[in-house]
mmCIF file of C-alpha atoms in Angstrom:
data_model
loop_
_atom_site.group_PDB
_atom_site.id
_atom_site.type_symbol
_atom_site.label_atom_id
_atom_site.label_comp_id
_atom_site.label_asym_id
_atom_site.label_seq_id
_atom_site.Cartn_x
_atom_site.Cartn_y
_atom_site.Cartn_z
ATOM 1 C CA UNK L 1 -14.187 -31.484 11.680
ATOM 2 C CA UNK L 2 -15.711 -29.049 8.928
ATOM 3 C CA UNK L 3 -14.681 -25.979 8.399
ATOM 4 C CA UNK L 4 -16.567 -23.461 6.011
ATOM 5 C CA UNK L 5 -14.418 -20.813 3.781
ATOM 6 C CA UNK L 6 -16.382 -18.072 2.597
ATOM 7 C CA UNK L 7 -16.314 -18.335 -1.674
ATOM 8 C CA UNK L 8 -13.754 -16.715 -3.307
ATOM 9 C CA UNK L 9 -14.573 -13.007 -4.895
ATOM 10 C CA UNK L 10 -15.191 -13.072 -8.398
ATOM 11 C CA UNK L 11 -12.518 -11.430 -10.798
ATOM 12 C CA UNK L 12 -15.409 -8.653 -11.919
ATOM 13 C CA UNK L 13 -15.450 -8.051 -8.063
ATOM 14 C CA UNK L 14 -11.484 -8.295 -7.342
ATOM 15 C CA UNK L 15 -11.203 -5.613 -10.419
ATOM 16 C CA UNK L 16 -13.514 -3.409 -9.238
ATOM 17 C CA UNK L 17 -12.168 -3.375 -5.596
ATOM 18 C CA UNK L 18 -8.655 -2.204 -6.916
ATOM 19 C CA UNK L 19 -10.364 0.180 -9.534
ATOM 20 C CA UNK L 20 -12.335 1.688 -6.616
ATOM 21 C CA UNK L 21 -8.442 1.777 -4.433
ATOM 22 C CA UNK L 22 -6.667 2.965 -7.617
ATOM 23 C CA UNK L 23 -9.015 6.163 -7.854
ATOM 24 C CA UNK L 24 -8.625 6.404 -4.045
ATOM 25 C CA UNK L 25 -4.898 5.974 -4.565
ATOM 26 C CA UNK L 26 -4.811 8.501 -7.198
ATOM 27 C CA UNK L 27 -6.354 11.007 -5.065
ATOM 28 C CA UNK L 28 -4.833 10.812 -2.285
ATOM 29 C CA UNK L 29 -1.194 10.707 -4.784
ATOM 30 C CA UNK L 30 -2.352 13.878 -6.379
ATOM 31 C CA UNK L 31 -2.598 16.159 -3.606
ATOM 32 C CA UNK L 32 0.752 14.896 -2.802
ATOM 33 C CA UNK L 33 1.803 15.833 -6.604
ATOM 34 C CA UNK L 34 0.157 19.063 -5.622
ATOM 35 C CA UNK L 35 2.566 19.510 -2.496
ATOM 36 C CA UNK L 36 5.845 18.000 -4.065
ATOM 37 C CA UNK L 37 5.177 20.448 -6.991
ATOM 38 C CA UNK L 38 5.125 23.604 -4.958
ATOM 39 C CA UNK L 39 7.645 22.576 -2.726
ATOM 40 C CA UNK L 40 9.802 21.589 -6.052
ATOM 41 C CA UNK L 41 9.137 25.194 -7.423
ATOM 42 C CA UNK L 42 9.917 26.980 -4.625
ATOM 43 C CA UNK L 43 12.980 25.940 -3.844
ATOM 44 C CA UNK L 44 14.418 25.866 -7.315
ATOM 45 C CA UNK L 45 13.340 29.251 -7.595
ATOM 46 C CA UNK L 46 12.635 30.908 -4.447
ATOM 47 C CA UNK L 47 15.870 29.357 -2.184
ATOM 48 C CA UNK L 48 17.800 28.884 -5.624
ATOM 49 C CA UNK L 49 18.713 25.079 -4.659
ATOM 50 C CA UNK L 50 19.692 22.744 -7.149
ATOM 51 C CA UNK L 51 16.724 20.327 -8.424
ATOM 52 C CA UNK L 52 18.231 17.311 -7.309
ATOM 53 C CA UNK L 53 18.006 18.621 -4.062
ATOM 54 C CA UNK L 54 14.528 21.002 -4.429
ATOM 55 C CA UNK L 55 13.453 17.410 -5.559
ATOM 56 C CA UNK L 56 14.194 15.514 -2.770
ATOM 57 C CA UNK L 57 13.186 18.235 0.365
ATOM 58 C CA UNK L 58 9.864 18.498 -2.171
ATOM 59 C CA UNK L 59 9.138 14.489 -1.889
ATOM 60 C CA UNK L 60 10.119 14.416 1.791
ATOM 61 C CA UNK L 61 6.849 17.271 2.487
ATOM 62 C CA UNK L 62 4.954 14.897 -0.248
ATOM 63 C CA UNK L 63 5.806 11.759 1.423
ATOM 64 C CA UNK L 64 4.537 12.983 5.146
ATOM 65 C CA UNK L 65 1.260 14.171 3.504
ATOM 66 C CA UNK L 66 0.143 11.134 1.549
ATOM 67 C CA UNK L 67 0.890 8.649 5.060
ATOM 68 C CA UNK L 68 -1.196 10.691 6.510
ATOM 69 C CA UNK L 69 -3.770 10.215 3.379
ATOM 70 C CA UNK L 70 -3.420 6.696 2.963
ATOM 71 C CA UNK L 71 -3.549 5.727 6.549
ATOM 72 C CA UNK L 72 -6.286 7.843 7.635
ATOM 73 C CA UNK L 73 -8.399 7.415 4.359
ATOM 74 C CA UNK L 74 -7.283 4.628 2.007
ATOM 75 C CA UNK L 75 -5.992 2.414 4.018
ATOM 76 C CA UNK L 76 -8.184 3.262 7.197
ATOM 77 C CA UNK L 77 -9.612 -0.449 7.432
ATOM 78 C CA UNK L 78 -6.064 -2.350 7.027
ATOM 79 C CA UNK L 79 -4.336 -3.928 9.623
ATOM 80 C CA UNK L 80 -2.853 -1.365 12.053
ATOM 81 C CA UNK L 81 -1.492 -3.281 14.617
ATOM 82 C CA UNK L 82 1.659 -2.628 14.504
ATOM 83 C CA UNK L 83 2.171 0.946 13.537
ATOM 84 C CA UNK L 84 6.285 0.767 14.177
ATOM 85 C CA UNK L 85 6.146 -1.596 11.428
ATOM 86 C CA UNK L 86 4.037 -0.112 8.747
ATOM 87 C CA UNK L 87 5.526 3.454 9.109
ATOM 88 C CA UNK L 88 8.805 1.938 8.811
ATOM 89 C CA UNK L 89 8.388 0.273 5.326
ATOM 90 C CA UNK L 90 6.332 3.289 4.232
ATOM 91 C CA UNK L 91 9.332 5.465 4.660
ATOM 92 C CA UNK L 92 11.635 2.486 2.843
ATOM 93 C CA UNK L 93 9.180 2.141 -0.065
ATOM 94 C CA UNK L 94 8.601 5.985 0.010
ATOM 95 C CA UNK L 95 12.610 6.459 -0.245
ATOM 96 C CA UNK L 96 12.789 4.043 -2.862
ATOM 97 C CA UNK L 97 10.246 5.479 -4.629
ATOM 98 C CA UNK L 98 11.808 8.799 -4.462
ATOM 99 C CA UNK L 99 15.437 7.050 -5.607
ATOM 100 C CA UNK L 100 13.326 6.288 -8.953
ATOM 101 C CA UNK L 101 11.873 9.391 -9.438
ATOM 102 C CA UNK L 102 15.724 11.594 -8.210
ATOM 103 C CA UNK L 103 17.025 8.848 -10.858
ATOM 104 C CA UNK L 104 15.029 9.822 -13.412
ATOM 105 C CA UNK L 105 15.552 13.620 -13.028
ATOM 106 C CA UNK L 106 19.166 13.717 -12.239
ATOM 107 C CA UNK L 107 19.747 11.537 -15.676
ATOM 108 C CA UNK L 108 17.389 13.834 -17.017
ATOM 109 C CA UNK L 109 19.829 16.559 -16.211
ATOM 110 C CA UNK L 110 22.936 15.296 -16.262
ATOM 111 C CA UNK L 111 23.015 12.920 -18.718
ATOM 112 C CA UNK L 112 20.633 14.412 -21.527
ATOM 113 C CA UNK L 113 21.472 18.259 -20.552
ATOM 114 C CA UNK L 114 18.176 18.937 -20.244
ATOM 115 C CA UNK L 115 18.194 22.516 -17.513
ATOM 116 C CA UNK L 116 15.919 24.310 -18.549
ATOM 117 C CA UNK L 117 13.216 24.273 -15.340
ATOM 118 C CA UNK L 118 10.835 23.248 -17.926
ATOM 119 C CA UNK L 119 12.425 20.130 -18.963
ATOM 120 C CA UNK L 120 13.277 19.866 -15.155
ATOM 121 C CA UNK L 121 9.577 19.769 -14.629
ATOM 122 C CA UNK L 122 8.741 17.308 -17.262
ATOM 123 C CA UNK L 123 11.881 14.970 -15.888
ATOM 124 C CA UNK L 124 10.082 15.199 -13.003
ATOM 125 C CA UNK L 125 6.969 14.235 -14.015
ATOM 126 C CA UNK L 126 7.983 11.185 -15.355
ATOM 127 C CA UNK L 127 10.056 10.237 -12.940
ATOM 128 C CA UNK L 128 6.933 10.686 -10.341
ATOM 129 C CA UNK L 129 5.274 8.164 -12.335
ATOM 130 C CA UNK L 130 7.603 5.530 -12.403
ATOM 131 C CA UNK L 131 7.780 6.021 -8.574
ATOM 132 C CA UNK L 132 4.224 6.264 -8.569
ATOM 133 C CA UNK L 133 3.434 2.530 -10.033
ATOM 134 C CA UNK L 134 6.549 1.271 -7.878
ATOM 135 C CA UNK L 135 4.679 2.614 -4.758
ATOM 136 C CA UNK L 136 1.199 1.749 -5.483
ATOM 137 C CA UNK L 137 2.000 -1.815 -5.707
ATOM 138 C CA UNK L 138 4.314 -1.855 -2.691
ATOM 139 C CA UNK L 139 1.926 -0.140 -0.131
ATOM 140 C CA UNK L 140 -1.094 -2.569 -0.900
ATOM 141 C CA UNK L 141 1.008 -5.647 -1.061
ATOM 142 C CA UNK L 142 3.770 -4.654 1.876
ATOM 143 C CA UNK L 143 3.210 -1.668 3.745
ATOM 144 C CA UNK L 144 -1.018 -1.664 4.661
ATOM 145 C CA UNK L 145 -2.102 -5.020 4.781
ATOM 146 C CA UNK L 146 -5.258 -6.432 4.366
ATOM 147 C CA UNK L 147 -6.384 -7.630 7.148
ATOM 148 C CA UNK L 148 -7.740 -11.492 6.451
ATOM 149 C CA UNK L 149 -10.986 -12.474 5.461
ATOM 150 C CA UNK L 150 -13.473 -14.527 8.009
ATOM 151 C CA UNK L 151 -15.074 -17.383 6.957
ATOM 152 C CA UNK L 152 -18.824 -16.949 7.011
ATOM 153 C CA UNK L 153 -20.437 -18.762 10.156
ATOM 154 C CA UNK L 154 -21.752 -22.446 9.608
ATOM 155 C CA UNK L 155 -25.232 -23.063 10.048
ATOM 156 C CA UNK L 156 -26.010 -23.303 13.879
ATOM 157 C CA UNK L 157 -27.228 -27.248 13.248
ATOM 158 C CA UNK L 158 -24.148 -28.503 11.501
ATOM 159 C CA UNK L 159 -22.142 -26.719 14.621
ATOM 160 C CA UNK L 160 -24.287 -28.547 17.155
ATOM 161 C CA UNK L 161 -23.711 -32.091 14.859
ATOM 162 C CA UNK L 162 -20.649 -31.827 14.543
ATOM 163 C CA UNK L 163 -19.613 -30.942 18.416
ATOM 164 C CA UNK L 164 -21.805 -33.959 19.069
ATOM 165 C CA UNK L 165 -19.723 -36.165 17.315
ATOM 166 C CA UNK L 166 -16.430 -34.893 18.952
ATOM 167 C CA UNK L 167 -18.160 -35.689 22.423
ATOM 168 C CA UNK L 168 -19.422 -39.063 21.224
ATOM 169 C CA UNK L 169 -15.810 -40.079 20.311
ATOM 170 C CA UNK L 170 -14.413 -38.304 23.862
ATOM 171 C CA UNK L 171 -17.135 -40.643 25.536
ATOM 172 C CA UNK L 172 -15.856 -44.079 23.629
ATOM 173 C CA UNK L 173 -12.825 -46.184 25.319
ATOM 174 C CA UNK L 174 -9.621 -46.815 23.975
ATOM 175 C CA UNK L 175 -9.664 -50.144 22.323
ATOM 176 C CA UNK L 176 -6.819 -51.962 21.402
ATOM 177 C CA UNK L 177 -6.875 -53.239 17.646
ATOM 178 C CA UNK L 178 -4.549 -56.556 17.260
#
């Protein structure tokens, strides 16, 4: 039995499929940069809470906003089939992601001194990077899966050969070889 594969893409065309889902990516990330940042502000200086904290109710808003970005946009064509599943390793790789970028700022803080809400904003900045390239790569590769490729369809007269020779061997009896 034959089976046909469709060819593998070619690395110009693999590159400029994850170029074209990086700037998606990127989009989609920077409204929720957008959000996390006024969240952030406001609550380190409108409900006076501490940054480590402003930081993580600020990623919590970000993280519901971008799912709703990358599953309704980026992602729209993914598998879905099991949305239990997906939403529950968004939220682990979102959490982690916000562990790295918390990390980063309370270190930041605590560590180098820096309090100022200026150097709290560049702390967090960096940190949202780091968490950034740690969720980029685990969304595509765990969370929104692509869904498989089909192989292209074999011409209609190598189908018809080839389930003519399946029915030719049906049609032959067994035979005992001494």
């Amino acid at each position: 039995m034959t089976t046909t594969t469709a060819p593998k893409p070619s690395l110009v065309n693999r590159v400029r499929g994850v170029s074209g889902e990086v700037v998606k990516f990127g989009i989609v990330g920077l409204s929720g940069v957008v959000v996390n940042f006024i969240v952030f502000w406001a609550c380190i200086n409108g409900l006076g809470l501490a940054s480590l904290r402003s930081n993580v109710a600020a990623t919590l808003v970000a993280i519901a906003t971008n799912y709703l970005g990358y599953r309704y946009w980026l992602y729209r064509d993914r598998d879905a089939a099991s949305r239990k599943r997906e939403i529950t390793l968004f939220l682990l790789f979102s959490g982690a992601g916000m562990l790295i970028e918390t990390g980063i700022l309370g270190f930041s803080v605590y560590v180098l001194g820096l309090t100022t809400h200026v150097e709290q904003l560049a702390a967090k900045v960096v940190g949202l990077a780091a968490g950034t390239v740690f969720r980029f790569f685990s969304y595509r590769t765990w969370v929104f899966k692509a869904l498989p490729e089909l192989a292209e369809p074999a011409e209609p007269e190598a189908v018809v050969a080839e389930a003519e020779l399946v029915l030719a061997a049906k049609r032959q009896p067994f035979v005992e070889q001494r």
